[in-house]
mmCIF file of C-alpha atoms in Angstrom:
data_model
loop_
_atom_site.group_PDB
_atom_site.id
_atom_site.type_symbol
_atom_site.label_atom_id
_atom_site.label_comp_id
_atom_site.label_asym_id
_atom_site.label_seq_id
_atom_site.Cartn_x
_atom_site.Cartn_y
_atom_site.Cartn_z
ATOM 1 C CA MET A 1 118.276 108.053 120.661
ATOM 2 C CA LYS A 2 121.933 108.983 120.299
ATOM 3 C CA LYS A 3 122.588 112.545 120.879
ATOM 4 C CA ILE A 4 124.899 114.983 118.940
ATOM 5 C CA GLY A 5 126.731 117.828 120.929
ATOM 6 C CA THR A 6 124.677 121.363 120.712
ATOM 7 C CA ILE A 7 127.747 122.767 119.033
ATOM 8 C CA LEU A 8 126.992 120.724 116.158
ATOM 9 C CA VAL A 9 123.518 121.761 115.883
ATOM 10 C CA ALA A 10 124.921 125.035 116.203
ATOM 11 C CA SER A 11 127.549 124.897 113.571
ATOM 12 C CA ALA A 12 125.930 122.601 110.943
ATOM 13 C CA LEU A 13 125.210 124.673 107.767
ATOM 14 C CA MET A 14 124.994 127.416 109.699
ATOM 15 C CA ILE A 15 121.131 127.460 109.422
ATOM 16 C CA SER A 16 118.280 127.072 111.797
ATOM 17 C CA CYS A 17 116.579 124.321 113.539
ATOM 18 C CA GLY A 18 113.777 124.830 116.185
ATOM 19 C CA SER A 19 116.214 125.182 118.727
ATOM 20 C CA ASN A 20 117.731 128.072 117.466
ATOM 21 C CA LYS A 21 114.912 130.150 118.663
ATOM 22 C CA GLU A 22 115.897 128.941 122.301
ATOM 23 C CA MET A 23 119.566 129.900 121.563
ATOM 24 C CA ASN A 24 118.322 133.448 120.352
ATOM 25 C CA SER A 25 116.246 133.833 123.499
ATOM 26 C CA VAL A 26 118.498 136.270 125.385
ATOM 27 C CA ASN A 27 118.751 138.692 122.522
ATOM 28 C CA SER A 28 116.126 141.751 122.271
ATOM 29 C CA LYS A 29 112.568 140.938 120.566
ATOM 30 C CA THR A 30 113.701 142.575 117.626
ATOM 31 C CA GLU A 31 117.013 140.861 117.173
ATOM 32 C CA LYS A 32 115.038 137.664 117.521
ATOM 33 C CA ILE A 33 112.693 138.350 114.959
ATOM 34 C CA GLN A 34 115.432 139.390 112.473
ATOM 35 C CA VAL A 35 117.266 136.266 112.811
ATOM 36 C CA VAL A 36 114.728 133.919 112.576
ATOM 37 C CA LYS A 37 113.531 135.622 109.596
ATOM 38 C CA ASN A 38 116.622 135.444 107.715
ATOM 39 C CA THR A 39 117.838 131.872 108.599
ATOM 40 C CA PHE A 40 117.299 128.902 106.926
ATOM 41 C CA PHE A 41 114.385 127.023 108.749
ATOM 42 C CA ILE A 42 113.357 123.391 108.647
ATOM 43 C CA ASP A 43 111.105 122.574 111.668
ATOM 44 C CA SER A 44 112.622 119.956 113.388
ATOM 45 C CA THR A 45 109.607 119.258 115.639
ATOM 46 C CA THR A 46 107.395 118.783 112.313
ATOM 47 C CA VAL A 47 110.099 116.333 111.048
ATOM 48 C CA ARG A 48 110.009 114.415 113.931
ATOM 49 C CA ARG A 49 105.876 114.076 113.635
ATOM 50 C CA HIS A 50 106.172 112.924 110.460
ATOM 51 C CA LEU A 51 108.882 110.281 111.063
ATOM 52 C CA TYR A 52 106.932 109.002 114.103
ATOM 53 C CA THR A 53 103.702 108.969 112.416
ATOM 54 C CA LEU A 54 104.675 106.903 109.375
ATOM 55 C CA ALA A 55 106.975 104.437 111.572
ATOM 56 C CA SER A 56 104.274 103.736 114.062
ATOM 57 C CA ASP A 57 102.745 100.388 115.011
ATOM 58 C CA ASP A 58 99.340 102.066 113.566
ATOM 59 C CA MET A 59 100.940 101.636 110.128
ATOM 60 C CA GLU A 60 101.568 97.821 110.504
ATOM 61 C CA GLY A 61 104.936 98.034 108.196
ATOM 62 C CA ARG A 62 103.388 99.999 105.190
ATOM 63 C CA LYS A 63 103.484 96.878 102.907
ATOM 64 C CA SER A 64 102.025 97.781 99.675
ATOM 65 C CA GLY A 65 98.622 96.693 99.229
ATOM 66 C CA THR A 66 97.782 96.612 102.746
ATOM 67 C CA GLU A 67 95.586 98.527 105.294
ATOM 68 C CA GLY A 68 98.644 99.990 106.835
ATOM 69 C CA ILE A 69 100.118 101.527 103.765
ATOM 70 C CA GLU A 70 96.563 103.151 103.013
ATOM 71 C CA LYS A 71 96.930 105.032 106.365
ATOM 72 C CA ALA A 72 100.476 106.169 105.363
ATOM 73 C CA ALA A 73 99.128 107.315 101.993
ATOM 74 C CA LYS A 74 96.192 109.529 103.427
ATOM 75 C CA TYR A 75 98.904 111.018 106.077
ATOM 76 C CA ILE A 76 101.110 111.947 103.155
ATOM 77 C CA GLU A 77 98.138 113.541 101.313
ATOM 78 C CA SER A 78 96.768 115.360 103.992
ATOM 79 C CA GLU A 79 100.271 116.704 104.296
ATOM 80 C CA PHE A 80 100.359 117.925 100.774
ATOM 81 C CA LYS A 81 96.951 119.295 101.126
ATOM 82 C CA ARG A 82 98.000 121.116 104.104
ATOM 83 C CA ILE A 83 101.350 122.570 102.270
ATOM 84 C CA GLY A 84 99.174 123.557 99.246
ATOM 85 C CA LEU A 85 100.525 121.405 96.505
ATOM 86 C CA THR A 86 98.713 120.973 93.272
ATOM 87 C CA THR A 87 98.048 117.407 91.535
ATOM 88 C CA PHE A 88 100.548 116.034 88.949
ATOM 89 C CA GLU A 89 99.504 116.554 85.314
ATOM 90 C CA GLY A 90 96.622 114.291 84.056
ATOM 91 C CA LEU A 91 95.578 113.272 87.742
ATOM 92 C CA GLU A 92 92.310 114.360 89.621
ATOM 93 C CA THR A 93 94.072 113.896 93.155
ATOM 94 C CA TYR A 94 97.483 113.237 94.486
ATOM 95 C CA ARG A 95 97.161 109.658 94.023
ATOM 96 C CA GLN A 96 98.448 107.684 90.890
ATOM 97 C CA THR A 97 97.139 104.409 91.610
ATOM 98 C CA PHE A 98 97.673 101.513 89.447
ATOM 99 C CA ASN A 99 97.739 97.496 89.708
ATOM 100 C CA PHE A 100 100.553 95.159 89.793
ATOM 101 C CA THR A 101 101.606 91.668 90.492
ATOM 102 C CA PRO A 102 104.863 91.554 92.414
ATOM 103 C CA ARG A 103 107.631 89.038 91.133
ATOM 104 C CA ARG A 104 107.061 86.359 93.759
ATOM 105 C CA GLY A 105 103.343 86.958 94.291
ATOM 106 C CA LYS A 106 100.380 85.537 92.231
ATOM 107 C CA GLU A 107 97.641 87.938 93.488
ATOM 108 C CA GLU A 108 97.412 91.459 91.817
ATOM 109 C CA ILE A 109 98.087 94.427 93.981
ATOM 110 C CA THR A 110 96.342 97.707 93.996
ATOM 111 C CA SER A 111 98.427 100.796 95.323
ATOM 112 C CA ALA A 112 99.299 104.105 94.644
ATOM 113 C CA ASN A 113 102.179 106.577 94.268
ATOM 114 C CA ILE A 114 101.127 110.168 96.086
ATOM 115 C CA ILE A 115 102.401 112.873 94.253
ATOM 116 C CA GLY A 116 102.138 116.620 94.708
ATOM 117 C CA VAL A 117 103.522 119.796 92.646
ATOM 118 C CA LEU A 118 104.908 122.969 93.249
ATOM 119 C CA GLU A 119 104.605 124.858 90.035
ATOM 120 C CA GLY A 120 107.937 126.903 88.896
ATOM 121 C CA LYS A 121 108.048 130.624 87.688
ATOM 122 C CA SER A 122 110.272 131.426 85.025
ATOM 123 C CA LYS A 123 110.986 127.622 84.170
ATOM 124 C CA LYS A 124 107.787 125.893 85.039
ATOM 125 C CA GLU A 125 108.176 123.568 81.993
ATOM 126 C CA GLU A 126 111.457 122.361 83.597
ATOM 127 C CA TYR A 127 111.016 119.664 86.294
ATOM 128 C CA VAL A 128 112.776 118.563 89.442
ATOM 129 C CA ILE A 129 111.634 115.481 91.428
ATOM 130 C CA ILE A 130 112.068 115.065 95.122
ATOM 131 C CA SER A 131 111.298 111.522 96.125
ATOM 132 C CA ALA A 132 111.078 108.711 98.591
ATOM 133 C CA HIS A 133 109.262 105.347 99.053
ATOM 134 C CA TYR A 134 106.618 105.179 101.764
ATOM 135 C CA ASP A 135 106.055 101.340 101.697
ATOM 136 C CA HIS A 136 108.011 98.794 103.738
ATOM 137 C CA LEU A 137 108.094 95.056 104.523
ATOM 138 C CA GLY A 138 104.875 94.929 106.453
ATOM 139 C CA MET A 139 104.541 92.422 109.451
ATOM 140 C CA LYS A 140 105.914 88.736 110.196
ATOM 141 C CA LYS A 141 103.239 86.186 109.593
ATOM 142 C CA SER A 142 103.829 84.578 113.144
ATOM 143 C CA GLY A 143 106.010 84.625 115.867
ATOM 144 C CA ARG A 144 106.286 86.160 119.510
ATOM 145 C CA GLY A 145 107.479 89.576 120.615
ATOM 146 C CA ASP A 146 107.614 92.679 117.856
ATOM 147 C CA LEU A 147 106.037 91.559 114.439
ATOM 148 C CA ILE A 148 106.299 94.746 113.010
ATOM 149 C CA PHE A 149 108.494 96.264 110.395
ATOM 150 C CA ASN A 150 108.418 99.701 111.032
ATOM 151 C CA GLY A 151 110.733 100.974 108.726
ATOM 152 C CA ALA A 152 111.694 104.393 110.392
ATOM 153 C CA ASN A 153 115.074 104.483 108.464
ATOM 154 C CA ASP A 154 113.805 102.858 105.463
ATOM 155 C CA ASP A 155 112.020 104.964 104.444
ATOM 156 C CA ALA A 156 109.795 106.859 106.837
ATOM 157 C CA SER A 157 113.330 109.336 107.268
ATOM 158 C CA GLY A 158 113.014 110.057 103.543
ATOM 159 C CA VAL A 159 109.709 110.788 103.266
ATOM 160 C CA ALA A 160 109.937 113.035 106.387
ATOM 161 C CA GLY A 161 112.373 114.985 104.214
ATOM 162 C CA VAL A 162 110.315 115.164 101.244
ATOM 163 C CA LEU A 163 107.250 116.525 103.217
ATOM 164 C CA ALA A 164 109.693 119.342 104.973
ATOM 165 C CA LEU A 165 111.263 120.452 101.795
ATOM 166 C CA ALA A 166 107.712 120.527 100.421
ATOM 167 C CA ALA A 167 106.643 122.841 103.140
ATOM 168 C CA TYR A 168 110.305 124.745 102.666
ATOM 169 C CA PHE A 169 110.228 125.475 98.806
ATOM 170 C CA LYS A 170 106.359 126.403 99.249
ATOM 171 C CA LYS A 171 107.680 129.344 101.470
ATOM 172 C CA VAL A 172 110.702 130.286 99.558
ATOM 173 C CA GLY A 173 109.552 129.780 95.996
ATOM 174 C CA ASN A 174 111.127 127.684 93.142
ATOM 175 C CA GLU A 175 112.128 128.744 89.337
ATOM 176 C CA ARG A 176 111.685 125.127 88.093
ATOM 177 C CA THR A 177 108.592 123.058 88.730
ATOM 178 C CA ILE A 178 109.131 120.476 91.645
ATOM 179 C CA VAL A 179 107.389 117.461 91.481
ATOM 180 C CA PHE A 180 107.008 115.796 95.006
ATOM 181 C CA ALA A 181 106.713 111.746 94.973
ATOM 182 C CA ALA A 182 106.134 109.261 97.580
ATOM 183 C CA PHE A 183 106.409 106.070 95.770
ATOM 184 C CA THR A 184 104.804 102.645 96.654
ATOM 185 C CA ALA A 185 106.459 99.179 96.335
ATOM 186 C CA GLU A 186 110.061 100.204 96.119
ATOM 187 C CA GLU A 187 110.695 97.143 98.260
ATOM 188 C CA MET A 188 109.086 95.098 95.717
ATOM 189 C CA GLY A 189 111.670 95.826 93.015
ATOM 190 C CA LEU A 190 110.911 99.830 92.337
ATOM 191 C CA ILE A 191 107.645 99.167 91.203
ATOM 192 C CA GLY A 192 106.176 102.747 91.762
ATOM 193 C CA SER A 193 108.902 104.482 90.719
ATOM 194 C CA THR A 194 108.792 102.196 87.462
ATOM 195 C CA HIS A 195 105.256 103.148 86.937
ATOM 196 C CA PHE A 196 105.754 106.616 87.196
ATOM 197 C CA GLY A 197 108.609 106.914 84.767
ATOM 198 C CA LYS A 198 106.343 105.151 82.152
ATOM 199 C CA GLY A 199 104.109 108.060 82.158
ATOM 200 C CA ILE A 200 106.432 110.959 81.975
ATOM 201 C CA ASP A 201 108.611 112.939 79.230
ATOM 202 C CA ALA A 202 111.992 112.281 80.703
ATOM 203 C CA SER A 203 113.424 115.200 78.802
ATOM 204 C CA LYS A 204 111.498 117.767 81.104
ATOM 205 C CA PHE A 205 113.122 116.020 84.111
ATOM 206 C CA ILE A 206 116.282 118.360 84.897
ATOM 207 C CA ALA A 207 117.126 116.203 88.049
ATOM 208 C CA GLY A 208 116.018 113.484 90.559
ATOM 209 C CA ILE A 209 116.515 114.164 94.210
ATOM 210 C CA ASN A 210 115.962 110.800 96.294
ATOM 211 C CA LEU A 211 116.048 110.268 99.683
ATOM 212 C CA GLU A 212 116.827 106.954 101.269
ATOM 213 C CA MET A 213 117.642 106.212 105.013
ATOM 214 C CA ILE A 214 119.093 109.743 106.058
ATOM 215 C CA GLY A 215 118.492 108.765 109.860
ATOM 216 C CA LYS A 216 121.925 107.726 111.168
ATOM 217 C CA VAL A 217 125.441 109.091 111.776
ATOM 218 C CA PRO A 218 127.525 108.469 108.251
ATOM 219 C CA SER A 219 130.827 106.436 108.422
ATOM 220 C CA PHE A 220 132.130 109.959 107.495
ATOM 221 C CA GLY A 221 131.185 111.351 110.551
ATOM 222 C CA PRO A 222 128.785 113.882 111.718
ATOM 223 C CA ASN A 223 127.537 116.737 109.112
ATOM 224 C CA THR A 224 128.105 114.287 106.300
ATOM 225 C CA ALA A 225 125.843 112.307 103.699
ATOM 226 C CA TRP A 226 126.948 110.398 100.800
ATOM 227 C CA LEU A 227 125.489 110.240 97.382
ATOM 228 C CA THR A 228 124.880 107.210 95.093
ATOM 229 C CA GLY A 229 126.239 107.305 91.577
ATOM 230 C CA PHE A 230 128.313 110.054 92.349
ATOM 231 C CA ASP A 231 130.560 109.964 88.945
ATOM 232 C CA ARG A 232 127.411 109.289 86.619
ATOM 233 C CA SER A 233 126.743 113.147 86.236
ATOM 234 C CA ASP A 234 127.991 116.083 87.608
ATOM 235 C CA PHE A 235 124.911 116.403 90.012
ATOM 236 C CA GLY A 236 126.958 115.562 93.196
ATOM 237 C CA LYS A 237 129.861 118.129 92.192
ATOM 238 C CA ILE A 238 127.012 120.943 92.138
ATOM 239 C CA ILE A 239 125.829 120.061 95.703
ATOM 240 C CA GLN A 240 129.422 119.975 96.827
ATOM 241 C CA LYS A 241 129.976 123.560 95.337
ATOM 242 C CA ASN A 242 126.570 124.706 96.964
ATOM 243 C CA LEU A 243 127.637 123.242 100.333
ATOM 244 C CA MET A 244 131.057 124.973 100.483
ATOM 245 C CA GLY A 245 131.400 126.731 103.660
ATOM 246 C CA THR A 246 128.550 125.296 105.357
ATOM 247 C CA GLY A 247 130.231 122.851 107.564
ATOM 248 C CA TYR A 248 128.271 119.969 105.633
ATOM 249 C CA GLN A 249 129.964 117.785 103.199
ATOM 250 C CA LEU A 250 128.808 115.374 100.557
ATOM 251 C CA PHE A 251 130.652 112.389 99.509
ATOM 252 C CA PRO A 252 130.524 109.711 97.039
ATOM 253 C CA ASP A 253 128.698 106.538 98.017
ATOM 254 C CA PRO A 254 131.681 104.298 99.605
ATOM 255 C CA TYR A 255 129.492 100.806 99.357
ATOM 256 C CA LYS A 256 130.424 100.242 95.630
ATOM 257 C CA LYS A 257 129.835 96.363 96.003
ATOM 258 C CA PHE A 258 126.373 96.791 96.957
ATOM 259 C CA ASN A 259 125.260 98.495 93.746
ATOM 260 C CA LEU A 260 122.848 100.858 95.489
ATOM 261 C CA PHE A 261 122.689 103.321 92.568
ATOM 262 C CA PHE A 262 120.566 100.773 91.145
ATOM 263 C CA ARG A 263 118.568 99.766 94.274
ATOM 264 C CA SER A 264 116.706 102.692 95.247
ATOM 265 C CA ASP A 265 113.926 104.834 93.093
ATOM 266 C CA ASN A 266 116.375 107.091 91.662
ATOM 267 C CA ALA A 267 117.334 104.207 89.438
ATOM 268 C CA SER A 268 114.050 104.392 87.462
ATOM 269 C CA LEU A 269 114.345 107.705 86.470
ATOM 270 C CA ALA A 270 118.064 107.224 85.832
ATOM 271 C CA ARG A 271 117.577 104.722 83.269
ATOM 272 C CA LEU A 272 115.524 107.393 81.104
ATOM 273 C CA GLY A 273 118.703 109.647 81.261
ATOM 274 C CA VAL A 274 117.511 111.747 84.083
ATOM 275 C CA PRO A 275 120.447 112.560 86.561
ATOM 276 C CA SER A 276 118.479 111.054 89.505
ATOM 277 C CA HIS A 277 120.851 110.140 92.822
ATOM 278 C CA THR A 278 120.187 109.196 96.003
ATOM 279 C CA PHE A 279 121.287 110.790 99.467
ATOM 280 C CA SER A 280 121.877 108.796 102.370
ATOM 281 C CA THR A 281 123.574 108.789 105.577
ATOM 282 C CA THR A 282 123.383 105.195 107.030
ATOM 283 C CA PRO A 283 126.343 103.265 107.310
ATOM 284 C CA ILE A 284 124.764 100.317 105.598
ATOM 285 C CA ASP A 285 127.533 97.746 105.402
ATOM 286 C CA VAL A 286 127.316 97.547 109.447
ATOM 287 C CA ASP A 287 123.704 98.622 109.972
ATOM 288 C CA LYS A 288 122.127 96.315 112.459
ATOM 289 C CA ASP A 289 118.356 97.268 111.752
ATOM 290 C CA TYR A 290 118.435 97.221 107.990
ATOM 291 C CA HIS A 291 115.123 95.356 107.072
ATOM 292 C CA LYS A 292 114.660 94.165 110.549
ATOM 293 C CA VAL A 293 111.846 94.601 113.257
ATOM 294 C CA SER A 294 114.172 96.939 115.178
ATOM 295 C CA ASP A 295 114.129 99.585 112.601
ATOM 296 C CA GLU A 296 112.281 101.978 114.943
ATOM 297 C CA ALA A 297 112.071 105.734 115.160
ATOM 298 C CA GLU A 298 113.956 105.737 118.590
ATOM 299 C CA THR A 299 116.932 104.197 117.287
ATOM 300 C CA LEU A 300 117.190 107.285 114.781
ATOM 301 C CA ASN A 301 118.933 110.594 115.380
ATOM 302 C CA MET A 302 116.792 113.395 114.751
ATOM 303 C CA THR A 303 119.591 115.971 114.399
ATOM 304 C CA VAL A 304 121.040 113.913 111.934
ATOM 305 C CA ILE A 305 117.971 113.770 109.815
ATOM 306 C CA THR A 306 117.023 117.565 109.981
ATOM 307 C CA GLN A 307 120.683 118.744 109.151
ATOM 308 C CA THR A 308 120.535 116.156 106.025
ATOM 309 C CA ILE A 309 117.286 117.858 105.040
ATOM 310 C CA GLN A 310 118.869 121.195 105.459
ATOM 311 C CA ALA A 311 121.715 120.138 103.525
ATOM 312 C CA VAL A 312 119.723 118.929 100.202
ATOM 313 C CA ALA A 313 117.656 122.030 100.311
ATOM 314 C CA LYS A 314 120.915 123.842 100.037
ATOM 315 C CA GLY A 315 122.832 121.769 98.169
ATOM 316 C CA THR A 316 120.029 121.615 95.299
ATOM 317 C CA GLU A 317 118.953 125.318 95.636
ATOM 318 C CA SER A 318 120.830 126.307 92.437
ATOM 319 C CA ILE A 319 119.222 123.389 90.563
ATOM 320 C CA ILE A 320 115.744 123.877 91.882
ATOM 321 C CA ASN A 321 116.090 127.961 90.822
ATOM 322 C CA GLY A 322 117.569 127.136 87.225
ATOM 323 C CA LYS A 323 121.122 128.353 87.837
ATOM 324 C CA ASP A 324 122.567 124.887 87.312
ATOM 325 C CA THR A 325 121.618 122.107 84.969
ATOM 326 C CA PRO A 326 123.179 118.563 85.818
ATOM 327 C CA THR A 327 124.530 116.416 82.889
ATOM 328 C CA ARG A 328 122.673 113.639 81.600
ATOM 329 C CA VAL A 329 123.301 110.571 83.617
ATOM 330 C CA VAL A 330 126.019 107.858 82.385
ATOM 331 C CA LEU A 331 124.162 104.453 82.675
ATOM 332 C CA GLU A 332 126.847 101.678 82.042
ATOM 333 C CA GLU A 333 126.773 99.576 84.773
ATOM 334 C CA LYS A 334 130.089 98.181 84.012
ATOM 335 C CA ASN A 335 131.283 101.292 85.868
ATOM 336 C CA LYS A 336 129.330 100.318 88.907
#
């Protein structure tokens, strides 16, 4: 795992990871408690646990309809319960189970989106969704050596972010209701998020925050991320405004030819008019691990993942607390 110098850890966002406790150990006990209490805290150790669990060989590549993704689903459910999330409207559990037949398949598959909710305070009828897909490609049918598509960056990293943000907002509070969703069957054509979109009143959804492949240093350099569909609403400009002075920067998606705005789960809500965008850090044009068995947790940078989660929380804070409302998304694909 590539390491970034400690100066980046200390400066990024001017907020606290687990290492900050050690950095402040020379202070008095009173000062140390005050620093930890008043800083933005994302537990990098817990983020690491989420990532390594979801990307482990035991999950067998998390292909929808397999025993491997069932293990992942149970893990996410257990974390939602531990955090204290409630179930989404009309559901008795965190699971939104449904059947589908893949485009290139003949057999029907049963799978589930895993959805948890933090009810808002003053604006609980207005929803913000934070999402990532927890499925991946499964396993090779034959061959030698490594046969498992672990999908660490794609998208165990994003799910780790969803879980960390759920724990964070449970602690600090939220004015708008937050829906946390781990979508299934993204790799089969955004099937899980499309199913979710069919059952909602899109007018209630103020914004969609999707996390996809947040585990590698971007082409823009450390302390940066990029956002798909930047010019399709003012969502990105709101994030940039909120990140001013933090040392972290958000850029528009630099990979226009890949049409990434329509290739992740944000698109399912965007097609309903929701200003739903995807945060990423990976230089997708040169990433040697994309959809390869080499996409292992050990190849990712935990500093990048943790700082990106922190930046998403800080950048979306005014939206989640009702101070900013992004413009509805512009969908014309001719502008891609």
